């Protein structure tokens, strides 16, 4: 049932092109996203939304942080993203014209369910973005949007993260269409590129042997620092989480611009720095962070776009991914980081599909 793979996690990483494709299928027509047949919210309801809150835990929270950056770029909504175990106890203003989106693969996470009860009491419209149609979350929200990831067995979330970002991007494009905040031409450009992502993801999977080689070189380090800016900051967070949860190596992620506000003190030849550096509008800034880390003799692993030679001259190792529009870079940059974490854990002999102390769904607080 693992389809020839030694672990579910690896199988699920390899399914991600398919998940992206399946999640988009039937939801894009003539360069526009259409979710009208499946969402309960109608156009009037959508036009009435002034704010959006996205609430989740763990990897689902990192997917939400990525979505935050496109919601603020593509729509006119005021956006807030929070961790469910914080949101439920805070005093954020949730009004009836707020759309509150709960992102949960399982739909059973205790803190996410508690946050949903709070939103419901405030009269806001709640939407579940989940992989499990019959889950408690899907049943308690006013509305739900399904990821088409299929069951995920490995405890570390991989293909459901891909399904989450795909679904959230579709939601952002759909809301932008109805609110008229993106031109037809821009919507077409974005949906055309979105359809290409599955192929790009599959290209990265073919490069697994070189990622495995690199993972073997780095499997004995005790601390890692992950850096990224803009769209790549949440990708750095997710890359560090994957590494720590399955290989038990300490990994911290920072917004690259925060480096000189503290974490730079940690950098020395024993702390590899993984920098997510796609060629986007913040690329030059990220490159200067690479140089700062390099000046302190940290081994540098960069994730960058194909053809980016400059990166190769500054970093010790580059994991190349096919280039895409700035907004979509997380779809490609996250994949080598998942494979890197997987192969480091495998080299260390860890129990990859069932890491210690973790459960697939966290139904206690
Ligand atoms: C990490 C991981 C967890 C979950 C988190 C939320 O690999 O799987 O961080 O993302 O427990 O779970 P869901 O999405 O089911 O609410």
CSV table of C-alpha atoms and ligand atoms in Angstrom, one decimal:
chain,number,residue,atom,x,y,z
A,1,UNK,CA,0.0,0.0,0.0
A,2,UNK,CA,3.1,2.2,0.2
A,3,UNK,CA,3.3,1.8,-3.6
A,4,UNK,CA,6.9,0.7,-3.5
A,5,UNK,CA,8.0,3.6,-1.3
A,6,UNK,CA,9.8,2.8,2.0
A,7,UNK,CA,7.7,5.4,3.9
A,8,UNK,CA,4.3,7.0,3.5
A,9,UNK,CA,5.9,10.4,3.9
A,10,UNK,CA,8.0,9.8,0.7
A,11,UNK,CA,5.0,8.5,-1.1
A,12,UNK,CA,3.0,11.5,-0.1
A,13,UNK,CA,5.7,14.0,-1.1
A,14,UNK,CA,5.6,12.3,-4.5
A,15,UNK,CA,1.9,12.7,-4.8
A,16,UNK,CA,2.0,16.5,-4.5
A,17,UNK,CA,1.9,17.3,-8.2
A,18,UNK,CA,-1.2,15.2,-8.4
A,19,UNK,CA,-2.7,16.9,-5.4
A,20,UNK,CA,-2.2,20.3,-6.8
A,21,UNK,CA,-3.7,19.2,-10.1
A,22,UNK,CA,-6.7,17.5,-8.5
A,23,UNK,CA,-7.4,20.5,-6.2
A,24,UNK,CA,-7.5,22.8,-9.2
A,25,UNK,CA,-9.5,20.4,-11.5
A,26,UNK,CA,-13.0,21.6,-12.3
A,27,UNK,CA,-12.5,24.9,-10.4
A,28,UNK,CA,-10.8,27.0,-13.1
A,29,UNK,CA,-12.7,27.9,-16.3
A,30,UNK,CA,-11.6,30.4,-19.0
A,31,UNK,CA,-8.9,32.0,-16.8
A,32,UNK,CA,-11.2,32.4,-13.8
A,33,UNK,CA,-11.8,30.5,-10.6
A,34,UNK,CA,-15.3,29.3,-10.0
A,35,UNK,CA,-16.3,27.8,-6.6
A,36,UNK,CA,-20.0,28.8,-6.9
A,37,UNK,CA,-21.1,25.2,-7.3
A,38,UNK,CA,-19.5,24.1,-4.1
A,39,UNK,CA,-19.4,27.0,-1.6
A,40,UNK,CA,-22.6,27.9,0.2
A,41,UNK,CA,-21.7,31.6,0.3
A,42,UNK,CA,-23.3,33.6,-2.5
A,43,UNK,CA,-22.0,36.6,-4.3
A,44,UNK,CA,-23.8,39.1,-2.1
A,45,UNK,CA,-22.3,37.5,1.0
A,46,UNK,CA,-18.8,37.6,-0.5
A,47,UNK,CA,-19.2,41.3,-1.5
A,48,UNK,CA,-20.2,42.1,2.1
A,49,UNK,CA,-16.9,40.7,3.6
A,50,UNK,CA,-14.6,43.4,4.9
A,51,UNK,CA,-12.1,41.3,6.7
A,52,UNK,CA,-10.8,37.8,6.7
A,53,UNK,CA,-9.2,35.9,9.6
A,54,UNK,CA,-7.4,32.7,8.9
A,55,UNK,CA,-6.9,30.4,11.9
A,56,UNK,CA,-4.9,27.1,12.1
A,57,UNK,CA,-2.2,25.1,13.9
A,58,UNK,CA,1.2,23.8,12.9
A,59,UNK,CA,1.8,23.2,9.2
A,60,UNK,CA,-1.7,24.4,8.5
A,61,UNK,CA,-0.8,27.7,10.1
A,62,UNK,CA,2.2,28.1,7.8
A,63,UNK,CA,0.0,27.4,4.8
A,64,UNK,CA,-2.2,30.2,6.1
A,65,UNK,CA,0.7,32.6,6.4
A,66,UNK,CA,1.5,32.0,2.7
A,67,UNK,CA,-2.2,32.6,1.8
A,68,UNK,CA,-2.1,35.8,3.9
A,69,UNK,CA,0.4,37.3,1.4
A,70,UNK,CA,-1.8,36.6,-1.6
A,71,UNK,CA,-5.0,37.7,0.0
A,72,UNK,CA,-3.5,41.1,0.8
A,73,UNK,CA,-2.1,41.4,-2.7
A,74,UNK,CA,-5.2,40.2,-4.6
A,75,UNK,CA,-8.2,41.3,-2.5
A,76,UNK,CA,-9.3,44.4,-0.6
A,77,UNK,CA,-9.9,42.4,2.6
A,78,UNK,CA,-8.3,43.3,5.9
A,79,UNK,CA,-6.4,40.2,6.8
A,80,UNK,CA,-5.3,38.6,10.0
A,81,UNK,CA,-3.7,35.2,10.5
A,82,UNK,CA,-3.4,33.5,13.9
A,83,UNK,CA,-2.6,30.3,15.6
A,84,UNK,CA,-5.8,28.7,16.9
A,85,UNK,CA,-4.6,28.3,20.5
A,86,UNK,CA,-3.9,32.1,20.5
A,87,UNK,CA,-6.9,33.3,18.5
A,88,UNK,CA,-9.4,31.5,20.8
A,89,UNK,CA,-8.2,33.5,23.9
A,90,UNK,CA,-7.6,36.9,22.2
A,91,UNK,CA,-9.8,39.9,21.9
A,92,UNK,CA,-9.6,40.4,18.2
A,93,UNK,CA,-12.6,42.1,16.8
A,94,UNK,CA,-14.7,39.6,14.9
A,95,UNK,CA,-17.7,41.2,13.3
A,96,UNK,CA,-20.5,39.7,11.2
A,97,UNK,CA,-18.7,41.0,8.0
A,98,UNK,CA,-15.6,39.0,8.8
A,99,UNK,CA,-15.0,35.7,7.0
A,100,UNK,CA,-13.2,33.4,9.4
A,101,UNK,CA,-11.4,30.6,7.6
A,102,UNK,CA,-10.2,27.5,9.6
A,103,UNK,CA,-7.5,25.5,8.0
A,104,UNK,CA,-7.2,22.0,9.3
A,105,UNK,CA,-6.2,18.8,7.4
A,106,UNK,CA,-8.0,16.5,9.9
A,107,UNK,CA,-10.8,18.9,10.8
A,108,UNK,CA,-10.5,17.5,14.4
A,109,UNK,CA,-7.8,19.7,16.0
A,110,UNK,CA,-9.1,20.8,19.4
A,111,UNK,CA,-7.8,24.3,19.4
A,112,UNK,CA,-9.1,25.0,15.9
A,113,UNK,CA,-12.5,23.7,16.9
A,114,UNK,CA,-12.6,25.9,20.0
A,115,UNK,CA,-11.6,28.9,17.9
A,116,UNK,CA,-14.4,28.1,15.5
A,117,UNK,CA,-16.9,28.1,18.4
A,118,UNK,CA,-15.7,31.6,19.4
A,119,UNK,CA,-16.1,32.9,15.8
A,120,UNK,CA,-19.6,31.4,15.6
A,121,UNK,CA,-20.6,33.2,18.8
A,122,UNK,CA,-19.5,36.5,17.3
A,123,UNK,CA,-21.8,36.0,14.3
A,124,UNK,CA,-19.0,35.8,11.7
A,125,UNK,CA,-19.2,33.6,8.6
A,126,UNK,CA,-17.0,30.5,9.1
A,127,UNK,CA,-15.4,28.4,6.4
A,128,UNK,CA,-13.5,25.2,6.9
A,129,UNK,CA,-10.7,24.4,4.5
A,130,UNK,CA,-10.1,20.7,5.3
A,131,UNK,CA,-9.2,17.3,3.8
A,132,UNK,CA,-12.0,15.5,5.6
A,133,UNK,CA,-15.5,16.2,4.4
A,134,UNK,CA,-17.3,14.6,7.4
A,135,UNK,CA,-15.0,16.1,10.0
A,136,UNK,CA,-16.2,18.0,13.1
A,137,UNK,CA,-14.8,21.2,11.7
A,138,UNK,CA,-16.5,20.8,8.3
A,139,UNK,CA,-19.8,20.1,10.0
A,140,UNK,CA,-19.6,23.0,12.5
A,141,UNK,CA,-18.7,25.7,10.0
A,142,UNK,CA,-21.2,27.6,7.8
A,143,UNK,CA,-19.3,26.4,4.7
A,144,UNK,CA,-16.4,24.2,3.6
A,145,UNK,CA,-13.9,23.9,0.9
A,146,UNK,CA,-12.2,20.5,0.4
A,147,UNK,CA,-8.5,19.9,-0.4
A,148,UNK,CA,-8.3,17.0,-2.8
A,149,UNK,CA,-5.3,15.4,-1.1
A,150,UNK,CA,-6.6,12.0,-0.3
A,151,UNK,CA,-5.8,10.4,3.1
A,152,UNK,CA,-2.4,11.4,4.5
A,153,UNK,CA,-0.9,8.6,6.7
A,154,UNK,CA,2.6,10.1,7.5
A,155,UNK,CA,2.4,12.2,10.7
A,156,UNK,CA,4.3,15.0,9.0
A,157,UNK,CA,2.0,16.9,6.8
A,158,UNK,CA,3.3,17.3,3.2
A,159,UNK,CA,0.7,16.7,0.5
A,160,UNK,CA,-2.0,18.3,2.6
A,161,UNK,CA,0.1,21.4,2.9
A,162,UNK,CA,0.2,21.5,-0.9
A,163,UNK,CA,-3.6,21.0,-1.0
A,164,UNK,CA,-4.1,23.7,1.5
A,165,UNK,CA,-2.1,26.4,-0.3
A,166,UNK,CA,-3.7,25.4,-3.6
A,167,UNK,CA,-7.2,25.7,-2.0
A,168,UNK,CA,-6.5,29.0,-0.3
A,169,UNK,CA,-5.1,30.5,-3.5
A,170,UNK,CA,-8.2,29.4,-5.3
A,171,UNK,CA,-10.3,31.0,-2.6
A,172,UNK,CA,-8.4,34.2,-2.9
A,173,UNK,CA,-8.8,34.3,-6.7
A,174,UNK,CA,-12.5,33.6,-6.4
A,175,UNK,CA,-13.1,36.3,-3.9
A,176,UNK,CA,-11.0,38.7,-6.0
A,177,UNK,CA,-13.1,37.9,-9.0
A,178,UNK,CA,-16.3,38.6,-7.3
A,179,UNK,CA,-15.1,41.7,-5.6
A,180,UNK,CA,-13.5,42.9,-8.8
A,181,UNK,CA,-10.1,43.5,-7.3
A,182,UNK,CA,-8.1,41.7,-10.1
A,183,UNK,CA,-8.4,42.4,-13.8
A,184,UNK,CA,-9.5,39.6,-16.2
A,185,UNK,CA,-6.1,39.6,-17.7
A,186,UNK,CA,-4.3,39.2,-14.3
A,187,UNK,CA,-6.7,36.4,-13.3
A,188,UNK,CA,-5.9,34.6,-16.5
A,189,UNK,CA,-2.1,35.1,-16.0
A,190,UNK,CA,-2.4,33.7,-12.5
A,191,UNK,CA,-4.7,30.7,-13.3
A,192,UNK,CA,-2.6,29.8,-16.3
A,193,UNK,CA,0.5,29.6,-14.1
A,194,UNK,CA,-1.3,27.8,-11.4
A,195,UNK,CA,-2.1,25.0,-13.9
A,196,UNK,CA,1.6,24.7,-14.7
A,197,UNK,CA,2.6,24.2,-11.0
A,198,UNK,CA,1.9,20.4,-10.9
A,199,UNK,CA,4.4,19.8,-13.7
A,200,UNK,CA,7.0,22.0,-12.0
A,201,UNK,CA,6.5,20.1,-8.7
A,202,UNK,CA,7.0,16.8,-10.6
A,203,UNK,CA,10.2,18.1,-12.2
A,204,UNK,CA,11.7,18.7,-8.7
A,205,UNK,CA,10.8,15.2,-7.6
A,206,UNK,CA,13.0,13.9,-10.4
A,207,UNK,CA,15.9,15.7,-8.8
A,208,UNK,CA,15.6,13.8,-5.6
A,209,UNK,CA,18.9,11.9,-5.8
A,210,UNK,CA,20.9,15.2,-5.5
A,211,UNK,CA,18.8,16.3,-2.6
A,212,UNK,CA,19.5,12.9,-0.9
A,213,UNK,CA,23.2,13.4,-1.4
A,214,UNK,CA,23.1,16.7,0.2
A,215,UNK,CA,21.0,15.4,3.1
A,216,UNK,CA,23.6,12.8,3.8
A,217,UNK,CA,26.3,15.4,4.0
A,218,UNK,CA,24.3,17.4,6.6
A,219,UNK,CA,22.7,14.7,8.6
A,220,UNK,CA,25.1,15.0,11.6
A,221,UNK,CA,24.7,18.7,12.3
A,222,UNK,CA,22.9,19.6,15.5
A,223,UNK,CA,21.4,23.0,14.7
A,224,UNK,CA,20.1,24.6,11.5
A,225,UNK,CA,18.9,28.1,10.7
A,226,UNK,CA,16.2,28.6,8.0
A,227,UNK,CA,15.8,32.0,6.4
A,228,UNK,CA,13.4,33.6,3.9
A,229,UNK,CA,11.6,36.8,3.1
A,230,UNK,CA,8.1,37.6,1.9
A,231,UNK,CA,6.5,34.5,0.4
A,232,UNK,CA,9.6,32.5,1.5
A,233,UNK,CA,9.4,33.3,5.2
A,234,UNK,CA,6.6,30.8,5.8
A,235,UNK,CA,8.4,28.3,3.6
A,236,UNK,CA,11.4,28.6,5.9
A,237,UNK,CA,9.2,28.0,8.9
A,238,UNK,CA,7.7,24.9,7.3
A,239,UNK,CA,11.2,23.6,6.2
A,240,UNK,CA,12.4,24.0,9.8
A,241,UNK,CA,9.3,22.3,11.2
A,242,UNK,CA,9.7,19.3,8.9
A,243,UNK,CA,13.3,18.9,9.9
A,244,UNK,CA,12.7,19.1,13.6
A,245,UNK,CA,9.7,16.9,13.8
A,246,UNK,CA,11.1,13.9,11.9
A,247,UNK,CA,14.8,14.1,12.4
A,248,UNK,CA,14.8,15.7,15.9
A,249,UNK,CA,17.4,18.2,14.8
A,250,UNK,CA,17.0,21.7,16.3
A,251,UNK,CA,16.0,24.0,13.5
A,252,UNK,CA,14.9,27.6,13.8
A,253,UNK,CA,13.4,29.8,11.1
A,254,UNK,CA,13.5,33.5,10.9
A,255,UNK,CA,12.4,36.2,8.5
A,256,UNK,CA,15.8,36.9,6.9
A,257,UNK,CA,15.6,40.6,7.8
A,258,UNK,CA,15.5,39.6,11.5
A,259,UNK,CA,18.9,37.9,11.3
A,260,UNK,CA,20.8,40.9,12.5
A,261,UNK,CA,18.4,41.5,15.4
A,262,UNK,CA,19.7,38.4,17.3
A,263,UNK,CA,20.0,35.1,15.5
A,264,UNK,CA,23.2,36.2,13.7
A,265,UNK,CA,24.9,35.6,17.1
A,266,UNK,CA,24.3,31.8,16.5
A,267,UNK,CA,26.1,31.6,13.2
A,268,UNK,CA,29.3,29.7,13.0
A,269,UNK,CA,30.7,26.9,10.8
A,270,UNK,CA,28.6,24.4,12.8
A,271,UNK,CA,25.3,25.9,12.0
A,272,UNK,CA,24.2,25.4,8.4
A,273,UNK,CA,21.9,28.1,7.1
A,274,UNK,CA,19.2,27.1,4.7
A,275,UNK,CA,18.0,30.1,2.7
A,276,UNK,CA,14.9,30.2,0.6
A,277,UNK,CA,15.9,32.5,-2.2
A,278,UNK,CA,13.7,32.5,-5.3
A,279,UNK,CA,14.3,35.3,-7.8
A,280,UNK,CA,11.6,37.6,-6.6
A,281,UNK,CA,11.3,41.3,-5.6
A,282,UNK,CA,13.2,40.6,-2.4
A,283,UNK,CA,15.9,38.5,-3.9
A,284,UNK,CA,18.7,41.1,-3.6
A,285,UNK,CA,17.9,41.6,0.1
A,286,UNK,CA,18.0,37.8,0.6
A,287,UNK,CA,21.3,37.6,-1.2
A,288,UNK,CA,22.9,40.1,1.2
A,289,UNK,CA,21.7,37.9,4.1
A,290,UNK,CA,23.5,34.9,2.5
A,291,UNK,CA,26.7,37.0,2.3
A,292,UNK,CA,26.4,37.9,6.0
A,293,UNK,CA,26.0,34.3,7.0
A,294,UNK,CA,28.9,33.3,4.6
A,295,UNK,CA,31.2,35.9,6.2
A,296,UNK,CA,30.7,34.0,9.5
A,297,UNK,CA,31.6,30.7,7.8
A,298,UNK,CA,28.3,29.0,8.0
A,299,UNK,CA,27.7,26.3,5.4
A,300,UNK,CA,25.0,27.8,3.1
A,301,UNK,CA,22.3,25.7,1.4
A,302,UNK,CA,20.1,27.9,-0.9
A,303,UNK,CA,16.9,27.0,-2.6
A,304,UNK,CA,16.7,29.0,-5.9
A,305,UNK,CA,15.2,29.2,-9.4
A,306,UNK,CA,16.8,27.3,-12.3
A,307,UNK,CA,19.4,29.4,-14.1
A,308,UNK,CA,20.2,31.6,-11.1
A,309,UNK,CA,24.0,31.4,-11.4
A,310,UNK,CA,24.6,34.2,-8.9
A,311,UNK,CA,23.2,32.1,-6.1
A,312,UNK,CA,25.6,29.3,-7.0
A,313,UNK,CA,28.6,31.7,-6.5
A,314,UNK,CA,27.4,32.8,-3.0
A,315,UNK,CA,26.0,29.6,-1.6
A,316,UNK,CA,27.9,26.3,-0.9
A,317,UNK,CA,25.0,24.3,-2.3
A,318,UNK,CA,21.9,25.2,-4.3
A,319,UNK,CA,18.7,23.2,-4.6
A,320,UNK,CA,17.3,24.4,-7.9
A,321,UNK,CA,13.6,24.5,-8.7
A,322,UNK,CA,11.7,25.6,-11.8
A,323,UNK,CA,10.9,29.3,-11.7
A,324,UNK,CA,7.4,30.6,-11.4
A,325,UNK,CA,5.6,33.8,-10.6
A,326,UNK,CA,6.6,35.4,-7.3
A,327,UNK,CA,3.2,34.6,-5.8
A,328,UNK,CA,3.6,30.9,-6.5
A,329,UNK,CA,7.2,30.3,-5.3
A,330,UNK,CA,6.1,28.4,-2.2
A,331,UNK,CA,4.6,25.6,-4.3
A,332,UNK,CA,8.1,24.8,-5.7
A,333,UNK,CA,10.5,26.0,-2.9
A,334,UNK,CA,8.8,23.8,-0.2
A,335,UNK,CA,9.4,20.5,-2.1
A,336,UNK,CA,13.2,20.3,-1.8
A,337,UNK,CA,12.9,21.2,1.9
A,338,UNK,CA,10.5,18.3,2.5
A,339,UNK,CA,12.8,15.9,0.7
A,340,UNK,CA,15.8,17.3,2.6
A,341,UNK,CA,14.1,16.7,5.9
A,342,UNK,CA,13.0,13.2,4.8
A,343,UNK,CA,16.5,12.1,3.8
A,344,UNK,CA,18.2,13.6,6.8
A,345,UNK,CA,15.7,11.6,9.0
A,346,UNK,CA,16.3,8.5,7.0
A,347,UNK,CA,20.0,8.7,7.3
A,348,UNK,CA,19.7,9.2,11.1
A,349,UNK,CA,17.5,6.1,11.3
A,350,UNK,CA,14.4,7.9,12.6
A,351,UNK,CA,10.9,6.5,12.6
A,352,UNK,CA,9.8,8.8,9.8
A,353,UNK,CA,6.1,8.1,9.6
A,354,UNK,CA,5.5,8.1,13.3
A,355,UNK,CA,7.9,10.5,15.0
A,356,UNK,CA,8.1,10.3,18.8
A,357,UNK,CA,5.6,12.3,20.9
A,358,UNK,CA,3.4,13.3,17.9
A,359,UNK,CA,0.0,12.3,16.8
A,360,UNK,CA,-1.7,12.7,13.4
A,361,UNK,CA,-4.5,14.7,14.8
A,362,UNK,CA,-4.2,16.7,18.0
A,363,UNK,CA,-7.6,16.3,19.6
A,364,UNK,CA,-6.5,17.5,23.1
A,365,UNK,CA,-5.4,21.0,23.9
B,1,LIG,C1,3.2,19.0,11.0
B,1,LIG,C2,1.8,18.7,11.3
B,1,LIG,C3,1.1,19.5,12.4
B,1,LIG,C4,-0.3,19.8,11.9
B,1,LIG,C5,-1.1,20.4,13.0
B,1,LIG,C6,-2.5,20.8,12.5
B,1,LIG,O1,3.8,18.2,10.1
B,1,LIG,O2,1.3,17.8,10.7
B,1,LIG,O3,1.8,20.6,12.7
B,1,LIG,O4,-0.2,20.6,10.8
B,1,LIG,O5,-1.2,19.5,14.1
B,1,LIG,O6,-3.3,19.7,12.1
B,1,LIG,P1,-4.6,19.9,11.3
B,1,LIG,O7,-4.2,20.5,10.0
B,1,LIG,O8,-5.2,18.5,11.2
B,1,LIG,O9,-5.5,20.8,12.1
